[in-house]
XYZ file of C-alpha atoms in Angstrom:
560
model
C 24.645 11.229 -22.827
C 24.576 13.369 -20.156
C 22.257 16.127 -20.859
C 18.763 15.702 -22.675
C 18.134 18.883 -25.248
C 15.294 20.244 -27.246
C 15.415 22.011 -30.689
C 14.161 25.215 -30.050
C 11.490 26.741 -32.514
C 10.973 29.075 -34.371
C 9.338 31.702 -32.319
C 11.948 30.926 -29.371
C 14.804 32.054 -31.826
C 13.138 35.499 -32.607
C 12.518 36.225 -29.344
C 16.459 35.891 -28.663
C 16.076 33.139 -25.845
C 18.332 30.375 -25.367
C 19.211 28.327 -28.283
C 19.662 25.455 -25.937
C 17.082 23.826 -23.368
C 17.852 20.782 -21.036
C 15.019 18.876 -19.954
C 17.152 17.444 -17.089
C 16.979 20.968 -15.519
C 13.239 20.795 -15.604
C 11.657 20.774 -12.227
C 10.720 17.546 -10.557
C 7.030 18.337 -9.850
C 6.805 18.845 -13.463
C 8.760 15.633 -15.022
C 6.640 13.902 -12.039
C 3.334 15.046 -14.111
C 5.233 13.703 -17.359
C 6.111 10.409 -15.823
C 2.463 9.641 -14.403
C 1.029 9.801 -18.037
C 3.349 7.036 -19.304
C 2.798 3.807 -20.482
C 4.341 0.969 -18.311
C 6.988 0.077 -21.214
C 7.541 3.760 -21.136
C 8.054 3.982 -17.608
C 10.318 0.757 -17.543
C 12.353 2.200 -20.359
C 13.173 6.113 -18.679
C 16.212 5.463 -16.821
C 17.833 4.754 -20.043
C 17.320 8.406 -21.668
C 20.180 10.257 -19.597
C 22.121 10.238 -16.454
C 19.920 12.361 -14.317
C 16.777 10.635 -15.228
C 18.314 6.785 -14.366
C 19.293 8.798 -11.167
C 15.483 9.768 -10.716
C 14.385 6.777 -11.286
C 15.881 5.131 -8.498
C 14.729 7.386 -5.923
C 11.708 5.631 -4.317
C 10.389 8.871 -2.960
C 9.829 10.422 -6.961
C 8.106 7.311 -7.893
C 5.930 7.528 -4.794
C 4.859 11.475 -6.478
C 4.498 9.338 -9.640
C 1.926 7.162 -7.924
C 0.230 9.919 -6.253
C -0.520 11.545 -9.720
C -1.537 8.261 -11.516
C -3.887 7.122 -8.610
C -5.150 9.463 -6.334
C -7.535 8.044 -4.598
C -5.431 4.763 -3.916
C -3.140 6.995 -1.529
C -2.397 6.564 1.353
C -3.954 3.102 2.241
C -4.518 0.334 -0.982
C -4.236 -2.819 -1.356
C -0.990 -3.701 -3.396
C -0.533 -6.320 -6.217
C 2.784 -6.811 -4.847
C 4.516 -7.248 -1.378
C 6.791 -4.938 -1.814
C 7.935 -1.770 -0.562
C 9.688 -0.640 -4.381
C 6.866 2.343 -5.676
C 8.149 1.844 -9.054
C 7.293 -2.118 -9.109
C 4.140 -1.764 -7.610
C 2.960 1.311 -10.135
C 4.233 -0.860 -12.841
C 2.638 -4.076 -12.053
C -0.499 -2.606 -11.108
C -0.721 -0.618 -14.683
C -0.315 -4.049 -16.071
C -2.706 -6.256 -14.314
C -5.210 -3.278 -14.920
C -4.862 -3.238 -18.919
C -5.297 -7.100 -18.829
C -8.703 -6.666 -16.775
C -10.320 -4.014 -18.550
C -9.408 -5.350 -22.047
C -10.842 -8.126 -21.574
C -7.883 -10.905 -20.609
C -10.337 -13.171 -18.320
C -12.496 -15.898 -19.078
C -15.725 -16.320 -18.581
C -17.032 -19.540 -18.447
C -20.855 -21.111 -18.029
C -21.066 -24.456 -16.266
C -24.952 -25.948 -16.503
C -25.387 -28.131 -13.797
C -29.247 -29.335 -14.353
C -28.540 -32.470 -15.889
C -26.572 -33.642 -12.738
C -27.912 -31.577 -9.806
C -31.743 -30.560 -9.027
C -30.745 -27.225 -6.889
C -26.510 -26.656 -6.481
C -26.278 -25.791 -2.311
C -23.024 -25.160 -1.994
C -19.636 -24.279 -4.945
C -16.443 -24.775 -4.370
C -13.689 -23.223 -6.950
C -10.336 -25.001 -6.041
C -8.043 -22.714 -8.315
C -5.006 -24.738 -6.892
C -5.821 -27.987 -8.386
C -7.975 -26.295 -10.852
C -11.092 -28.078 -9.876
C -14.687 -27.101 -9.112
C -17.127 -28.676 -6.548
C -20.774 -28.197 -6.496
C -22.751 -29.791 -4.027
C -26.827 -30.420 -4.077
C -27.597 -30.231 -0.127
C -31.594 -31.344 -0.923
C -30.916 -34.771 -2.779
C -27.094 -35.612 -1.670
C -25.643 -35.218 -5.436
C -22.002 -34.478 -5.693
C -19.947 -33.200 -9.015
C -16.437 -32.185 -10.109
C -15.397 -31.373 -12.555
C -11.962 -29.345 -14.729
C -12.350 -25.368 -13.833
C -10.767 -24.009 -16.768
C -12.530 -26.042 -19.810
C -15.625 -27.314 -17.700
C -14.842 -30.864 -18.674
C -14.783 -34.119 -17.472
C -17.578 -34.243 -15.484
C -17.893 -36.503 -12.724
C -21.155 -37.323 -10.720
C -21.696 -39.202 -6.959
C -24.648 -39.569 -4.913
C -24.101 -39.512 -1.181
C -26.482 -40.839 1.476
C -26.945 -37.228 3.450
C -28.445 -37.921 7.257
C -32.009 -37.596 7.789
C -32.790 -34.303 9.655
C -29.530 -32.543 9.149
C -29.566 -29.173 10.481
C -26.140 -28.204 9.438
C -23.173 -28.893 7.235
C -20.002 -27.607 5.818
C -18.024 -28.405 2.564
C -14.304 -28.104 2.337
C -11.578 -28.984 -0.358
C -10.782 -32.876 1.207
C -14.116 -33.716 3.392
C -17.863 -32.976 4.008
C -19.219 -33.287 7.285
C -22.994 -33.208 8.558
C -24.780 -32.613 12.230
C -28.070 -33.608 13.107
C -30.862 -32.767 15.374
C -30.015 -35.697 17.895
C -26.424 -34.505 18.385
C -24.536 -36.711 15.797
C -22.072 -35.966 13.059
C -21.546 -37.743 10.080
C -18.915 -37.044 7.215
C -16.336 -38.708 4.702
C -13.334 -38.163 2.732
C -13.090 -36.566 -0.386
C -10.302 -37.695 -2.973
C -8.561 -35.732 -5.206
C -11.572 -35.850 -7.801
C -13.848 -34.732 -5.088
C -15.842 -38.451 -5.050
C -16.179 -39.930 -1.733
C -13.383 -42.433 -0.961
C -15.569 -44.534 1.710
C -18.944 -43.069 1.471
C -20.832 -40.928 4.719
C -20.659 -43.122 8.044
C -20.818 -42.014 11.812
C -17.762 -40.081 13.069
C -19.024 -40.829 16.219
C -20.577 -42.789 18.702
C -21.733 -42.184 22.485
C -20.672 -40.728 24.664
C -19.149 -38.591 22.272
C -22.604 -37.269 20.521
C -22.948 -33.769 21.350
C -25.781 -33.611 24.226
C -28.274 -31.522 21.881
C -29.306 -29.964 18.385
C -25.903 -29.276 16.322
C -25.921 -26.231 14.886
C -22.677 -25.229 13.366
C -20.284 -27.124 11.498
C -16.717 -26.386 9.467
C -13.877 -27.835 7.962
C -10.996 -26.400 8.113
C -8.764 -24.393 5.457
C -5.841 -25.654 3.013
C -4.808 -29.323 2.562
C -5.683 -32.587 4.534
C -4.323 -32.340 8.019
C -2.473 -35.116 9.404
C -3.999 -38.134 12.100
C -4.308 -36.728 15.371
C -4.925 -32.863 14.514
C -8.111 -31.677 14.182
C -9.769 -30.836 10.881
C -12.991 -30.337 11.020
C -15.242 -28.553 13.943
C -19.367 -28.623 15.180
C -20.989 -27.022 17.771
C -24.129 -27.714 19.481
C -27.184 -25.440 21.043
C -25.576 -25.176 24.333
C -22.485 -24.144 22.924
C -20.110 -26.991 23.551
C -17.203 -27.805 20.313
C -16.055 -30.857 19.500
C -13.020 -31.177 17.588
C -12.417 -33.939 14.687
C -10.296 -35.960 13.354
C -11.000 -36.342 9.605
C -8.745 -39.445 8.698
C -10.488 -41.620 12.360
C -13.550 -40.061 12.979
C -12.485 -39.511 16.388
C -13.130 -37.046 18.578
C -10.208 -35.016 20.027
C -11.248 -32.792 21.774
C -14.660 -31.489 23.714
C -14.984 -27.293 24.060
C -16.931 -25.966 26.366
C -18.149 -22.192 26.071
C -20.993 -21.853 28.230
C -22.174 -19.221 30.675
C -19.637 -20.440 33.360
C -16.868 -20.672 31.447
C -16.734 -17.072 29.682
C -12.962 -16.849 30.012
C -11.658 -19.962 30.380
C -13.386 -22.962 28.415
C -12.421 -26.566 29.294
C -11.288 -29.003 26.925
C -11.026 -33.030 27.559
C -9.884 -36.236 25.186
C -13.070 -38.665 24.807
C -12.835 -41.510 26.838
C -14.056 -43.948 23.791
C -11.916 -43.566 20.534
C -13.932 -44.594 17.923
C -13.045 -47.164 15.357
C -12.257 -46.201 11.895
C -14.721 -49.144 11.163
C -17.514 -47.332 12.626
C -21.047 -47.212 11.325
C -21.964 -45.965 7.986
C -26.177 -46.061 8.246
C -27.009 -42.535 8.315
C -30.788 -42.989 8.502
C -32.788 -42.511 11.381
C -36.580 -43.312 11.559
C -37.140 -40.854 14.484
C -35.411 -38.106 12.588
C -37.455 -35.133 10.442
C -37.113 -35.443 6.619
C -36.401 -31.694 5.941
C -32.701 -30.690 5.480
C -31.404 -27.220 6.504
C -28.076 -26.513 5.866
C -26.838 -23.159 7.632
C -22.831 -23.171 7.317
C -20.667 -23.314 4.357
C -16.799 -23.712 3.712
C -14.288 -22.228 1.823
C -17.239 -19.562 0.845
C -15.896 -16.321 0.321
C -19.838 -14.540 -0.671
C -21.805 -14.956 2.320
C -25.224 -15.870 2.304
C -28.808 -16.718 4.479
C -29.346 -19.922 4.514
C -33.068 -20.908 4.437
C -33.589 -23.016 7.865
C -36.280 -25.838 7.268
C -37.178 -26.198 11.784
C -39.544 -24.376 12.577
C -39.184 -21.859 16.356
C -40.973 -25.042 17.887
C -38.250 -27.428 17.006
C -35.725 -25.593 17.514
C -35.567 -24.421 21.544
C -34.080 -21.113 22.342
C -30.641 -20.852 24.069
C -28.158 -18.024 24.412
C -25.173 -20.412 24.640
C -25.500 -21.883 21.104
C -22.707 -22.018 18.598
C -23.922 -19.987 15.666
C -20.631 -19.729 13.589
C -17.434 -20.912 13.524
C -14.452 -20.952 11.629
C -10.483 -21.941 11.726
C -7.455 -21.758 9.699
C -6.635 -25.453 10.420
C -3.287 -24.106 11.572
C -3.595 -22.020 14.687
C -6.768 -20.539 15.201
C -10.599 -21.752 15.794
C -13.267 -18.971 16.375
C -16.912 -19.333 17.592
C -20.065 -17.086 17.528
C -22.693 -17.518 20.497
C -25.922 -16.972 19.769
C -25.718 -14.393 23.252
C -23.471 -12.462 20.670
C -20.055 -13.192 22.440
C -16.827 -14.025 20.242
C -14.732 -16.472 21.707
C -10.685 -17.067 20.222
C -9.360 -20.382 20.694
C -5.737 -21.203 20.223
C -3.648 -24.477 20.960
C -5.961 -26.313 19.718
C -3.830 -27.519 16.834
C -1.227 -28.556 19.082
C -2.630 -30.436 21.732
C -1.598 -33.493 20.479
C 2.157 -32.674 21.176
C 1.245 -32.309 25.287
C -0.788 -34.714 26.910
C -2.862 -32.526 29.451
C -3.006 -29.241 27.606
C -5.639 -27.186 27.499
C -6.694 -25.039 24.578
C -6.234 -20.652 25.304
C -10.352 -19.412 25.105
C -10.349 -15.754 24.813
C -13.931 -13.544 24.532
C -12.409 -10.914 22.276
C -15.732 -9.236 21.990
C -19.310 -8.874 21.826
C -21.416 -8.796 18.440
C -24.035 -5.720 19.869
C -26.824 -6.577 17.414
C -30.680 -6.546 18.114
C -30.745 -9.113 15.274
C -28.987 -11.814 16.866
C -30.701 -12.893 20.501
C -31.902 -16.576 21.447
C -34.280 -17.320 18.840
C -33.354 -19.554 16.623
C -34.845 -17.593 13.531
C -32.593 -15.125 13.962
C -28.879 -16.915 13.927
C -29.864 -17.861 10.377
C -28.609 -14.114 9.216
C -25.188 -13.936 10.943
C -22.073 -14.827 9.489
C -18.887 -14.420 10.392
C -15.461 -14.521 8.485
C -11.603 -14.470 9.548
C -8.384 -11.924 8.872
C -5.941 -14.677 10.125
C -3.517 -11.681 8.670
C -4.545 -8.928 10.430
C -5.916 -11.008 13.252
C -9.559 -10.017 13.212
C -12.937 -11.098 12.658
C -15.364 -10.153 11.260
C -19.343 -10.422 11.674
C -22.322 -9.211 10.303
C -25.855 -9.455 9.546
C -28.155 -7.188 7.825
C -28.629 -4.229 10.045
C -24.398 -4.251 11.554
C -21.349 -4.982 10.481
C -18.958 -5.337 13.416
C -14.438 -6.097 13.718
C -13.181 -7.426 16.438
C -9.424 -7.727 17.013
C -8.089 -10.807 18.462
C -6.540 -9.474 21.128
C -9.995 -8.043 22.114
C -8.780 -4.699 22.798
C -10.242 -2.477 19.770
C -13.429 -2.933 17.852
C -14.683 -1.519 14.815
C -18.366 -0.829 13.145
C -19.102 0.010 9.930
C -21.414 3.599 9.951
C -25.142 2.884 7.986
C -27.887 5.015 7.899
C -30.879 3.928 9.835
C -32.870 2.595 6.281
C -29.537 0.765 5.369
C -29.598 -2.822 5.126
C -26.573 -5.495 4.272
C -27.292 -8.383 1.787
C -24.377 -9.401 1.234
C -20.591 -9.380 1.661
C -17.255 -10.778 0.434
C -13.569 -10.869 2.165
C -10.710 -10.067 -0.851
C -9.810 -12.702 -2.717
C -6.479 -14.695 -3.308
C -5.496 -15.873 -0.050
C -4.880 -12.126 1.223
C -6.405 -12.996 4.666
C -3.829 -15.843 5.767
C -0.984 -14.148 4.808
C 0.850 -11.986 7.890
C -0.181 -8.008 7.635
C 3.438 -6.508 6.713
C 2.867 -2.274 7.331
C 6.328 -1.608 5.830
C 4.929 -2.115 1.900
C 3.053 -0.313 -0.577
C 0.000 0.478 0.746
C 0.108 -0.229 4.130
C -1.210 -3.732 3.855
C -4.906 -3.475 4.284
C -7.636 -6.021 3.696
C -10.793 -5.046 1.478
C -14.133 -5.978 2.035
C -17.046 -5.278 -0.511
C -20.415 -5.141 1.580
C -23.054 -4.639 -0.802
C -26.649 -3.515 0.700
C -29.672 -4.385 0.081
C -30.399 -1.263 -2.169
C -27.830 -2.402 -4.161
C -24.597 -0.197 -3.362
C -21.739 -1.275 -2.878
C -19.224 0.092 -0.304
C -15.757 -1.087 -0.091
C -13.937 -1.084 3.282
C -10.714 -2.005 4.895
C -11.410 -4.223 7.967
C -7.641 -3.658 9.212
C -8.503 0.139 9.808
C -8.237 -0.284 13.786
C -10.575 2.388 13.763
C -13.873 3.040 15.712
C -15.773 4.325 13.463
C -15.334 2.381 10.128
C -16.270 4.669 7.289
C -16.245 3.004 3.466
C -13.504 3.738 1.150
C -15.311 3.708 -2.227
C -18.953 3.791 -2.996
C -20.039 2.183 -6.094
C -23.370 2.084 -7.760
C -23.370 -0.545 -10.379
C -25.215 -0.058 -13.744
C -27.021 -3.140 -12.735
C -29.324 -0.968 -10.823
C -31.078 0.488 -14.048
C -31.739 -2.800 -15.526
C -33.260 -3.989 -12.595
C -35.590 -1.076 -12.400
C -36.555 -0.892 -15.802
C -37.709 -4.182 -15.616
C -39.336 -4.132 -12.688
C -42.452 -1.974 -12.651
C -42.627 -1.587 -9.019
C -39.402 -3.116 -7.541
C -39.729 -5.253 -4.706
C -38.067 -3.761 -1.770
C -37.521 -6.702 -0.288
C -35.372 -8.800 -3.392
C -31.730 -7.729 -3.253
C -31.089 -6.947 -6.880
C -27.210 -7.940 -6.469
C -26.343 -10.979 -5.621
C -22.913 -12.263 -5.855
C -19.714 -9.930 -5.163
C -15.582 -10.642 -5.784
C -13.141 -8.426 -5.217
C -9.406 -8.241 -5.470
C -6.822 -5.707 -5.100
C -7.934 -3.913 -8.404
C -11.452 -4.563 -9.215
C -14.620 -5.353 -7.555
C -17.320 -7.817 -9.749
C -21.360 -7.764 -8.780
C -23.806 -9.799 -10.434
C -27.447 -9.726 -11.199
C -29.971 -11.807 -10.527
C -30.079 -12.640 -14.236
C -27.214 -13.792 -14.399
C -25.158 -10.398 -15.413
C -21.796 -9.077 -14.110
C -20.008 -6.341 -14.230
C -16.274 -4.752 -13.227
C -15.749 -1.717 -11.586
C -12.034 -0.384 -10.177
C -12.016 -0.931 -6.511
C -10.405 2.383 -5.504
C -11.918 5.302 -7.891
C -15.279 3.026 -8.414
C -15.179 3.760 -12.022
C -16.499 1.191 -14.216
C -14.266 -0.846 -16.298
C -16.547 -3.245 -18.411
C -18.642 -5.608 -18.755
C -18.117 -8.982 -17.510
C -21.376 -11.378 -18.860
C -24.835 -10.584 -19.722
C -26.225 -13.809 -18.080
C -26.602 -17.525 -19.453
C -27.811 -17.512 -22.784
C -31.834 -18.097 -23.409
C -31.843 -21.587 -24.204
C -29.798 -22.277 -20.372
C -32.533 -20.121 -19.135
C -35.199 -22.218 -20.720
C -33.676 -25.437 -19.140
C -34.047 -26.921 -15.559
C -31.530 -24.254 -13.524
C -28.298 -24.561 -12.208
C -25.967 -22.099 -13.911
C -22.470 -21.769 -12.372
C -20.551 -18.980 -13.247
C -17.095 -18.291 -12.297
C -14.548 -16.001 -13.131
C -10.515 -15.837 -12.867
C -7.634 -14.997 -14.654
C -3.710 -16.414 -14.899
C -2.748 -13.301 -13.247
C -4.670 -13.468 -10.096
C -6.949 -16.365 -9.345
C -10.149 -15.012 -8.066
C -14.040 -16.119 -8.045
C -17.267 -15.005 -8.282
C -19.928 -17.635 -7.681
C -23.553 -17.535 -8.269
C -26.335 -19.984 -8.705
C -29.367 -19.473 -10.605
């Protein structure tokens, strides 16, 4: 068939026009309009109509118009469902994964935790192994159990150190730091129970000479003997460097005021035995527990701090934050604001006498952060490995910094604006290498949702001074939460968990409630839960909810 033809009517007969009309002779612009209103089936399904249209549909420029009229406000810069530079595929896919979101294709499922854990700390969703970790920082309970049925249930109790002031949680190991400079830790097994229960990782001289105050275990899958997987930091900001498997120390960082550019690494002299101590008590130790870092977390939170100013001394060289991609990278927040890049650290072990690359890519330029202690508990911090940048924030600034430390960006807020919380796009996005050549241009989303409740949606990969929000979204939420409160509280944050993929964004309530709004136009798709049900409400706490589909594996976590 090489011509497509219409039947005239009536009306066209009288009138003497042409008996004969061939949509293929129809102008682009307006088949373009035609195309964009079409069904995905449809779409998939027009290059079989006539010679001219399978022609048209292979030209990536008309399916680029076609994407333009279906999604305006995704053009120029969106984050694609697929790497790939094909308009057709990504208009496609994207029509698809959208139908199965705001129909209703995900599961949403309640796990109630009270029975096992006082207080859940800390959640892990492992979507790889399809597992789920929650972890009770007060009284040292740990619990797995199956992600997608909420099944077989499995409970541990675990010693935690007396007068820990920090910890971190990651997919294969926990590790702790205390007041007096040492770290404890263990191994965690497939089914998240500790293999060989919390011992010493190490003994002097390899304590840290003060108050440890940052901790974190590295990304993605067990790292072998000799690299480093997990990392602390003390109050006058030196790094040590562990290895998981040993419990020895690799390496010792040093970031203070004298070494702004070039830190100085060093091997322990004393390699601890893998039979080292396992008492984790201390009778000259505080009781209270503070936990102020989490792994593998991808909804940043404060972190109550249990020490008060007077046990805690002021210093401008203490680690705040840190992070690492277990692979490459390690970065590290100083309480003096500075952000410090350190590379080679993975690879020391092949050289005997290297050093690690230090870099101060930037400075955090926030009134919030200084040397008291109270105010570190605020800051967090969070990694594009992709796009190479970082990014931190606390409630009054939100700041990018680009690894190579040449460009900067900070997001514009009114002067009344405050940031409760924030969330990195889900699925991996951040460790995967920015490609510019696709749909899209590759960009990274970031919901930051203030304290008023609005949520603005960014793309940390701008490069661009001034970093002004993409969408603005004002969930329904909002109404609830004033109608039932009579005089709200200016000071409660009425959302408080955010997720966010390529397509959708998800807030929830304090209650318990979700919903789904597209991440682009900010429209609102549905409802995702109305909260846990009044008889989970009426129990002790601890109401887990998480949500994910087959097609793309992402979580929202909240505890009530």
């Amino acid at each position: 068939m090489d011509t497509c033809t219409v039947k005239p009517t009536n009306n066209t007969m009288e009138s003497g026009q042409s008996q004969h009309m061939s949509l293929a002779n129809l102008p682009t612009e307006l088949l373009i309009q035609v195309f964009s209103h079409l069904d995905p089936q449809t779409l998939q399904e027009m290059g079989l109509v006539c010679h001219s249209w399978h022609n048209l549909i292979k030209d990536n420029t008309v399916w680029y118009r076609v994407f333009v009229a279906r999604y305006p406000r995704a053009v120029p810069v969106f984050s694609a469902t697929l790497r790939t530079k094909s308009w057709r595929r990504e208009l496609i896919h994207r029509d698809e994964l959208l139908c199965a979101w705001t129909r209703g294709r995900s599961s949403v499922r309640t796990y109630s935790l009270a029975r096992d854990l006082s207080r859940p700390s800390s959640v892990l969703a492992d979507f790889q192994r399809g597992r789920m970790l929650a972890y009770d920082a007060t009284m040292g309970g740990l619990l797995t159990c199956d992600l997608s049925s909420g099944r077989g249930i499995s409970h541990a109790l675990c010693a935690i150190p007396a007068g820990c002031t920090t910890y971190s949680v990651g997919r294969h190991f926990m590790i702790f730091g205390r007041w007096d400079g040492s770290v404890y830790g263990s191994l965690l097994e497939r089914k998240n129970i500790l293999c060989a229960g919390m011992r010493r990782l190490q003994t002097a001289p390899g304590r840290h000479s003060g108050l440890i105050t940052a901790s974190a275990v590295c990304r993605g899958d067990l790292p072998k003997q000799g690299i480093p997987g997990a990392f602390t930091g003390d109050i006058n900001g030196t790094i040590h460097a562990w290895d998981v498997r040993t419990g020895e120390c690799l390496a010792r960082i040093a970031l203070g005021a004298d070494r702004r550019a070039t830190g100085v690494a060093q091997a322990p002299t004393d390699a601890p035995s893998p039979n080292a101590p396992t008492d984790a008590q201390s009778t000259n130790a505080p009781t209270a527990h503070a936990p102020t870092a989490h792994a593998h977390t991808r909804s940043f939170r404060q972190q109550p701090s249990s020490l008060s100013q007077n046990d805690i001394p002021s210093s401008q060289n203490a680690i705040v934050r840190l992070e690492s991609d277990g692979r490459r990278y390690l970065i590290a927040l100083l309480s003096s604001g500075k952000v410090y890049l350190i590379e080679n650290i993975f690879s020391m072990h092949e050289k005997a006498g290297s050093a690690p690359q230090i870099t101060n890519i930037g400075q955090f330029k926030s009134q919030g952060l200084s040397a008291d202690p109270s105010s570190w508990v605020g800051v967090q911090m969070c990694a594009d490995y992709g796009g190479q940048n970082v990014v931190v924030f606390n409630q009054s600034r939100l700041e990018v910094f680009s690894f190579d430390g040449e460009s900067s960006s900070v997001l514009a807020l009114a002067p009344a604006q405050q940031i409760s919380i924030a969330a990195l796009e889900c699925g991996g996005h951040a460790m995967v290498a920015r490609e510019r050549s696709v749909v899209g241009g590759d960009p990274l989303l970031m919901a930051v949702v203030l304290r008023s409740g609005e949520v603005l949606i960014v793309n940390v990969r701008a490069g661009i001074f001034n970093l002004q929000p993409m969408t603005r979204i004002e969930p329904q939420l909002l109404c609830a939460w004033r109608d039932a409160e009579e005089v709200p509280d200016p000071g409660t944050a009425p959302i408080t968990a955010v997720a966010l993929n390529g397509l959708v964004v998800v807030v929830g309530s304090r209650d318990g409630a979700a919903e789904m709004y597209d991440v682009m136009s900010g429209e609102f798709c549905r409802r995702v839960s109305d909260g846990p049900s009044r008889k989970m409400r009426a129990g002790a706490g601890g109401a887990v909810c998480l949500l994910y589909t087959s097609d793309a594996a992402d979580e929202l976590d909240g505890v009530d």
